[in-house]
Amino acid sequence: MTTLHQYRGRFAPSPTGPLHFGSLVTALASYLEAKSRNGQWLIRIEDLDPLREPAEATGQILNSLDAHGLFPSEPVHFQSRRSDAYHLAIENLLSRGHAYRCSCSRKELQANHGRHPQRCRDNTSTRDNPFAVRFALNNEQCQWHDQLLGPQHQVVRSEIDDPVILRKEGFFAYQLAVVVDDIEQGITDVVRGSDLLDMTAQQLQIYRALKSTPPRWLHIPVIVNDLGQKLSKQNHAPGLNNQVPVANLFAALNALNQQPPSSLRSETLENLLDWACAHWKRRAVHLTSR
Ligand code: GLU
């Protein structure tokens, strides 16, 4: 049973390819934050977009996490099985004026500097054309505190930035699903890559609209390749070699600036993770590139 205020963290990959070094670093940081506080650590597969997700990717990611000794405290959660919850949340937001239907094309929005030519926000009638559902943002100078980066200031622009929460093709969007599931799973602390930093202010407004308390956020610098690009499937980041988990985790601890002693290279996986938990220093993580 979850006790009140107990730390609950998670790693929430989108299965667009196998686990690569950059995602191992994020997974390890969220794992160590949770474990070093006697918390629970969950894995959630964010499989919302079948068009971008090779069928084998989920299995590859879960195998890799397993091979690296990163075991979740509860069974893995799959967003592809959560349609009912997302539908309910969308109905809830639509009925209270926090969301609206929009059939504008990307071209139309671009041509109007992000304003909706059909005044979608005011137009509550049902649509014949395929429509997306967007969350209605409030104009706001948002301030929040990142556990690593400190005070954050983000400008949120209503209408222009309104994120899609249900796509025209019928797929649910990340901005909605991540909030609904973090609420449902009782996540108290989110550790993720700083490529998602700019999403946070919008997510805060979605928490508010759903009358829920947001988690604490901690964004770690994303790992870049020699060209300064984020390691990702699009940039052809290679999948991890699961045969050498100790070497991979040792390199990940270095990337997190934890200064592991070189003797750890010849330790067992279990001993390496024990050392990493006992010596985890969030403050040591470099505050460099986003
Ligand atoms: N699924 C997102 C990704 O793989 C991460 C979501 C999150 O941690 O908030 O980029």
Short mmCIF file of C-alpha atoms and ligand atoms in Angstrom, two decimals:
data_model
loop_
_atom_site.label_atom_id
_atom_site.label_comp_id
_atom_site.label_asym_id
_atom_site.label_seq_id
_atom_site.Cartn_x
_atom_site.Cartn_y
_atom_site.Cartn_z
CA MET A 1 0.00 0.00 0.00
CA THR A 2 1.21 3.52 -0.79
CA THR A 3 1.81 5.53 2.34
CA LEU A 4 1.06 9.20 2.12
CA HIS A 5 3.97 11.33 0.94
CA GLN A 6 6.10 8.36 0.08
CA TYR A 7 8.39 9.11 -2.83
CA ARG A 8 7.10 7.61 -6.07
CA GLY A 9 9.16 8.15 -9.19
CA ARG A 10 9.00 6.71 -12.67
CA PHE A 11 10.80 6.25 -15.98
CA ALA A 12 8.42 6.76 -18.89
CA PRO A 13 9.99 6.01 -22.27
CA SER A 14 8.18 6.34 -25.59
CA PRO A 15 9.02 3.10 -27.42
CA THR A 16 10.33 4.63 -30.65
CA GLY A 17 13.42 2.40 -30.63
CA PRO A 18 15.67 0.34 -28.34
CA LEU A 19 17.04 1.82 -25.13
CA HIS A 20 20.12 3.91 -25.98
CA PHE A 21 22.75 5.42 -23.73
CA GLY A 22 20.88 8.73 -23.30
CA SER A 23 17.75 6.99 -22.05
CA LEU A 24 19.80 4.75 -19.75
CA VAL A 25 21.21 7.90 -18.11
CA THR A 26 17.68 9.26 -17.55
CA ALA A 27 16.43 5.90 -16.28
CA LEU A 28 19.37 5.58 -13.90
CA ALA A 29 18.97 9.11 -12.52
CA SER A 30 15.27 8.57 -11.80
CA TYR A 31 16.01 5.15 -10.28
CA LEU A 32 18.75 6.50 -8.00
CA GLU A 33 16.66 9.47 -6.87
CA ALA A 34 13.84 7.10 -5.91
CA LYS A 35 15.97 4.38 -4.31
CA SER A 36 18.19 6.74 -2.36
CA ARG A 37 15.02 8.05 -0.69
CA ASN A 38 13.56 4.64 -0.01
CA GLY A 39 10.98 5.40 -2.63
CA GLN A 40 9.23 3.37 -5.27
CA TRP A 41 10.34 3.44 -8.87
CA LEU A 42 7.93 2.59 -11.68
CA ILE A 43 8.25 1.98 -15.40
CA ARG A 44 5.59 3.32 -17.75
CA ILE A 45 5.69 2.61 -21.47
CA GLU A 46 4.27 5.65 -23.30
CA ASP A 47 3.05 3.76 -26.35
CA LEU A 48 0.58 6.29 -27.70
CA ASP A 49 1.68 6.54 -31.31
CA PRO A 50 1.70 3.22 -33.19
CA LEU A 51 2.92 4.99 -36.36
CA ARG A 52 6.24 5.91 -34.71
CA GLU A 53 6.71 2.76 -32.64
CA PRO A 54 8.30 -0.36 -34.09
CA ALA A 55 6.54 -3.42 -32.65
CA GLU A 56 9.74 -4.76 -31.07
CA ALA A 57 10.79 -1.56 -29.26
CA THR A 58 8.82 -2.08 -26.04
CA GLY A 59 10.28 -5.56 -25.54
CA GLN A 60 13.78 -4.27 -26.31
CA ILE A 61 13.48 -1.43 -23.77
CA LEU A 62 12.13 -3.70 -21.04
CA ASN A 63 14.83 -6.31 -21.72
CA SER A 64 17.54 -3.68 -21.50
CA LEU A 65 16.25 -2.26 -18.23
CA ASP A 66 16.10 -5.77 -16.86
CA ALA A 67 19.63 -6.57 -18.04
CA HIS A 68 20.84 -3.44 -16.23
CA GLY A 69 19.20 -4.47 -12.95
CA LEU A 70 16.66 -1.62 -13.05
CA PHE A 71 13.61 -3.48 -11.78
CA PRO A 72 10.34 -1.60 -11.11
CA SER A 73 8.53 -1.73 -7.77
CA GLU A 74 5.20 -2.51 -9.50
CA PRO A 75 4.11 -4.15 -12.77
CA VAL A 76 4.90 -2.09 -15.89
CA HIS A 77 2.13 0.29 -16.92
CA PHE A 78 1.21 0.70 -20.63
CA GLN A 79 -0.45 3.83 -21.94
CA SER A 80 -1.92 1.88 -24.87
CA ARG A 81 -4.27 0.23 -22.34
CA ARG A 82 -5.51 3.46 -20.82
CA SER A 83 -7.85 4.84 -23.50
CA ASP A 84 -10.87 4.89 -21.17
CA ALA A 85 -9.09 7.06 -18.62
CA TYR A 86 -7.90 9.52 -21.30
CA HIS A 87 -11.39 9.71 -22.83
CA LEU A 88 -12.85 10.49 -19.42
CA ALA A 89 -10.28 13.21 -18.80
CA ILE A 90 -10.99 14.78 -22.20
CA GLU A 91 -14.75 14.73 -21.59
CA ASN A 92 -14.16 16.29 -18.21
CA LEU A 93 -11.99 19.07 -19.69
CA LEU A 94 -14.39 19.70 -22.60
CA SER A 95 -17.42 19.89 -20.34
CA ARG A 96 -15.75 22.50 -18.11
CA GLY A 97 -14.44 24.68 -20.94
CA HIS A 98 -10.79 23.65 -20.44
CA ALA A 99 -10.60 22.04 -23.88
CA TYR A 100 -12.13 22.55 -27.30
CA ARG A 101 -12.47 20.91 -30.70
CA CYS A 102 -10.31 22.22 -33.51
CA SER A 103 -10.33 21.27 -37.19
CA CYS A 104 -7.73 23.84 -38.33
CA SER A 105 -4.87 22.50 -40.40
CA ARG A 106 -1.28 23.22 -39.44
CA LYS A 107 -1.02 25.43 -42.53
CA GLU A 108 -4.02 27.52 -41.53
CA LEU A 109 -2.62 28.04 -38.04
CA GLN A 110 0.81 28.98 -39.38
CA ALA A 111 -0.69 31.48 -41.79
CA ASN A 112 -2.51 33.10 -38.84
CA HIS A 113 0.44 33.20 -36.42
CA GLY A 114 -1.11 30.48 -34.32
CA ARG A 115 -4.57 32.10 -34.09
CA HIS A 116 -7.49 29.91 -35.13
CA PRO A 117 -9.23 31.28 -38.24
CA GLN A 118 -12.42 29.42 -37.25
CA ARG A 119 -12.32 30.78 -33.69
CA CYS A 120 -12.30 27.21 -32.42
CA ARG A 121 -12.26 28.17 -28.76
CA ASP A 122 -15.61 29.97 -29.02
CA ASN A 123 -17.20 27.52 -31.36
CA THR A 124 -18.66 24.70 -29.28
CA SER A 125 -20.74 23.08 -32.05
CA THR A 126 -19.81 19.59 -33.15
CA ARG A 127 -17.71 19.24 -36.31
CA ASP A 128 -18.23 17.39 -39.55
CA ASN A 129 -14.54 17.55 -40.44
CA PRO A 130 -12.00 15.50 -38.55
CA PHE A 131 -11.07 17.45 -35.46
CA ALA A 132 -8.42 17.45 -32.79
CA VAL A 133 -9.08 18.37 -29.17
CA ARG A 134 -6.84 21.06 -27.71
CA PHE A 135 -6.30 22.09 -24.12
CA ALA A 136 -7.23 25.75 -23.56
CA LEU A 137 -4.26 27.42 -21.91
CA ASN A 138 -4.49 30.60 -19.86
CA ASN A 139 -2.06 33.41 -20.53
CA GLU A 140 0.45 33.16 -17.73
CA GLN A 141 3.96 34.06 -16.62
CA CYS A 142 4.49 30.70 -15.01
CA GLN A 143 7.00 30.24 -12.21
CA TRP A 144 7.94 26.89 -10.78
CA HIS A 145 10.94 25.30 -9.11
CA ASP A 146 13.09 22.59 -10.67
CA GLN A 147 14.83 20.36 -8.13
CA LEU A 148 18.11 20.65 -10.02
CA LEU A 149 17.88 23.78 -12.19
CA GLY A 150 16.21 26.01 -9.58
CA PRO A 151 13.56 28.66 -10.30
CA GLN A 152 12.00 28.48 -13.76
CA HIS A 153 10.04 31.17 -15.60
CA GLN A 154 8.00 30.21 -18.62
CA VAL A 155 5.54 32.24 -20.63
CA VAL A 156 2.35 30.42 -21.59
CA ARG A 157 0.31 31.94 -24.42
CA SER A 158 -3.35 31.06 -24.68
CA GLU A 159 -4.63 29.95 -28.09
CA ILE A 160 -1.21 30.18 -29.81
CA ASP A 161 0.37 27.44 -27.67
CA ASP A 162 -2.78 25.40 -26.92
CA PRO A 163 -1.49 21.81 -27.09
CA VAL A 164 -3.34 19.03 -28.89
CA ILE A 165 -4.57 16.42 -26.40
CA LEU A 166 -6.45 14.21 -28.85
CA ARG A 167 -5.07 14.05 -32.37
CA LYS A 168 -7.22 14.12 -35.51
CA GLU A 169 -6.15 10.53 -36.23
CA GLY A 170 -7.69 9.51 -32.92
CA PHE A 171 -4.44 9.07 -30.94
CA PHE A 172 -4.10 10.59 -27.49
CA ALA A 173 -1.27 13.08 -27.09
CA TYR A 174 1.64 13.00 -24.67
CA GLN A 175 0.70 16.27 -22.88
CA LEU A 176 -2.57 14.77 -21.65
CA ALA A 177 -1.55 11.16 -21.05
CA VAL A 178 1.55 12.02 -19.04
CA VAL A 179 -0.46 14.13 -16.60
CA VAL A 180 -3.41 11.71 -16.30
CA ASP A 181 -1.04 8.81 -15.58
CA ASP A 182 1.26 10.64 -13.21
CA ILE A 183 -1.88 11.54 -11.22
CA GLU A 184 -3.33 8.01 -11.42
CA GLN A 185 -0.03 6.39 -10.39
CA GLY A 186 0.49 8.79 -7.49
CA ILE A 187 3.83 10.02 -8.84
CA THR A 188 5.37 12.50 -6.41
CA ASP A 189 8.63 13.16 -8.29
CA VAL A 190 9.41 13.26 -11.99
CA VAL A 191 13.04 12.98 -13.13
CA ARG A 192 13.38 13.36 -16.91
CA GLY A 193 15.48 14.88 -19.66
CA SER A 194 15.66 18.65 -20.00
CA ASP A 195 14.32 18.40 -23.56
CA LEU A 196 10.93 18.26 -21.78
CA LEU A 197 11.53 21.37 -19.67
CA ASP A 198 9.40 23.58 -21.90
CA MET A 199 6.44 21.23 -21.55
CA THR A 200 6.25 21.72 -17.81
CA ALA A 201 4.36 25.02 -17.56
CA GLN A 202 1.61 23.67 -19.83
CA GLN A 203 1.46 20.48 -17.79
CA LEU A 204 1.06 22.55 -14.62
CA GLN A 205 -2.07 24.11 -16.11
CA ILE A 206 -3.44 20.67 -17.00
CA TYR A 207 -2.88 19.53 -13.37
CA ARG A 208 -4.76 22.59 -12.20
CA ALA A 209 -7.65 21.98 -14.62
CA LEU A 210 -7.87 18.37 -13.39
CA LYS A 211 -7.81 19.67 -9.78
CA SER A 212 -4.70 17.68 -8.90
CA THR A 213 -1.43 18.43 -7.17
CA PRO A 214 1.57 18.42 -9.54
CA PRO A 215 4.68 16.40 -8.73
CA ARG A 216 8.13 17.90 -8.10
CA TRP A 217 10.18 18.03 -11.30
CA LEU A 218 13.88 17.48 -11.83
CA HIS A 219 15.27 17.84 -15.36
CA ILE A 220 18.68 16.42 -16.16
CA PRO A 221 20.78 17.57 -19.11
CA VAL A 222 20.23 15.39 -22.15
CA ILE A 223 23.17 13.43 -23.50
CA VAL A 224 24.34 14.71 -26.87
CA ASN A 225 26.44 13.10 -29.60
CA ASP A 226 29.64 14.58 -31.08
CA LEU A 227 27.54 16.89 -33.25
CA GLY A 228 25.73 18.28 -30.22
CA GLN A 229 22.47 16.47 -31.14
CA LYS A 230 20.34 14.72 -28.53
CA LEU A 231 20.92 10.96 -28.59
CA SER A 232 17.72 9.65 -30.08
CA LYS A 233 16.47 7.18 -32.59
CA GLN A 234 16.12 10.00 -35.15
CA ASN A 235 19.84 10.70 -34.76
CA HIS A 236 20.63 6.99 -35.07
CA ALA A 237 21.74 6.47 -31.47
CA PRO A 238 22.73 2.80 -31.22
CA GLY A 239 20.85 0.47 -28.88
CA LEU A 240 22.72 -0.59 -25.73
CA ASN A 241 24.75 -3.77 -25.64
CA ASN A 242 22.96 -5.71 -22.89
CA GLN A 243 25.95 -8.03 -22.48
CA VAL A 244 27.97 -5.32 -20.70
CA PRO A 245 25.59 -3.72 -18.20
CA VAL A 246 28.30 -2.85 -15.67
CA ALA A 247 30.32 -0.95 -18.28
CA ASN A 248 27.18 0.85 -19.50
CA LEU A 249 26.11 1.85 -15.98
CA PHE A 250 29.64 2.93 -15.12
CA ALA A 251 29.60 5.24 -18.17
CA ALA A 252 26.11 6.47 -17.20
CA LEU A 253 27.35 7.31 -13.67
CA ASN A 254 30.19 9.27 -15.25
CA ALA A 255 27.74 11.12 -17.50
CA LEU A 256 25.85 12.04 -14.31
CA ASN A 257 29.16 13.24 -12.82
CA GLN A 258 28.94 10.83 -9.87
CA GLN A 259 32.68 10.08 -10.08
CA PRO A 260 32.49 6.31 -9.62
CA PRO A 261 35.82 4.76 -8.51
CA SER A 262 37.37 2.71 -11.32
CA SER A 263 37.33 -0.41 -9.09
CA LEU A 264 33.55 -0.50 -9.72
CA ARG A 265 34.20 -1.56 -13.31
CA SER A 266 35.01 -5.07 -12.12
CA GLU A 267 32.17 -5.29 -9.59
CA THR A 268 28.89 -7.17 -9.98
CA LEU A 269 25.85 -5.34 -11.26
CA GLU A 270 24.28 -5.49 -7.80
CA ASN A 271 27.32 -4.02 -6.07
CA LEU A 272 27.60 -1.26 -8.64
CA LEU A 273 23.95 -0.26 -8.15
CA ASP A 274 24.34 -0.42 -4.35
CA TRP A 275 27.35 1.91 -4.55
CA ALA A 276 25.46 4.25 -6.88
CA CYS A 277 22.47 4.44 -4.49
CA ALA A 278 24.61 5.00 -1.43
CA HIS A 279 26.67 7.73 -3.13
CA TRP A 280 24.02 9.39 -5.31
CA LYS A 281 24.54 13.15 -5.38
CA ARG A 282 21.89 14.94 -7.33
CA ARG A 283 23.77 18.23 -6.96
CA ALA A 284 26.80 16.82 -8.77
CA VAL A 285 24.89 16.41 -12.05
CA HIS A 286 26.26 18.98 -14.47
CA LEU A 287 23.96 21.85 -15.23
CA THR A 288 25.24 22.12 -18.77
CA SER A 289 23.54 21.86 -22.14
CA ARG A 290 19.79 21.44 -22.52
N1 GLU B 1 7.72 9.60 -22.95
C1 GLU B 1 8.54 10.77 -22.89
C2 GLU B 1 9.81 10.54 -23.70
O1 GLU B 1 10.19 9.41 -23.94
C3 GLU B 1 8.96 11.12 -21.48
C4 GLU B 1 7.83 11.55 -20.64
C5 GLU B 1 8.20 12.18 -19.31
O2 GLU B 1 9.15 11.72 -18.67
O3 GLU B 1 7.49 13.09 -18.89
O4 GLU B 1 10.41 11.51 -24.12
#
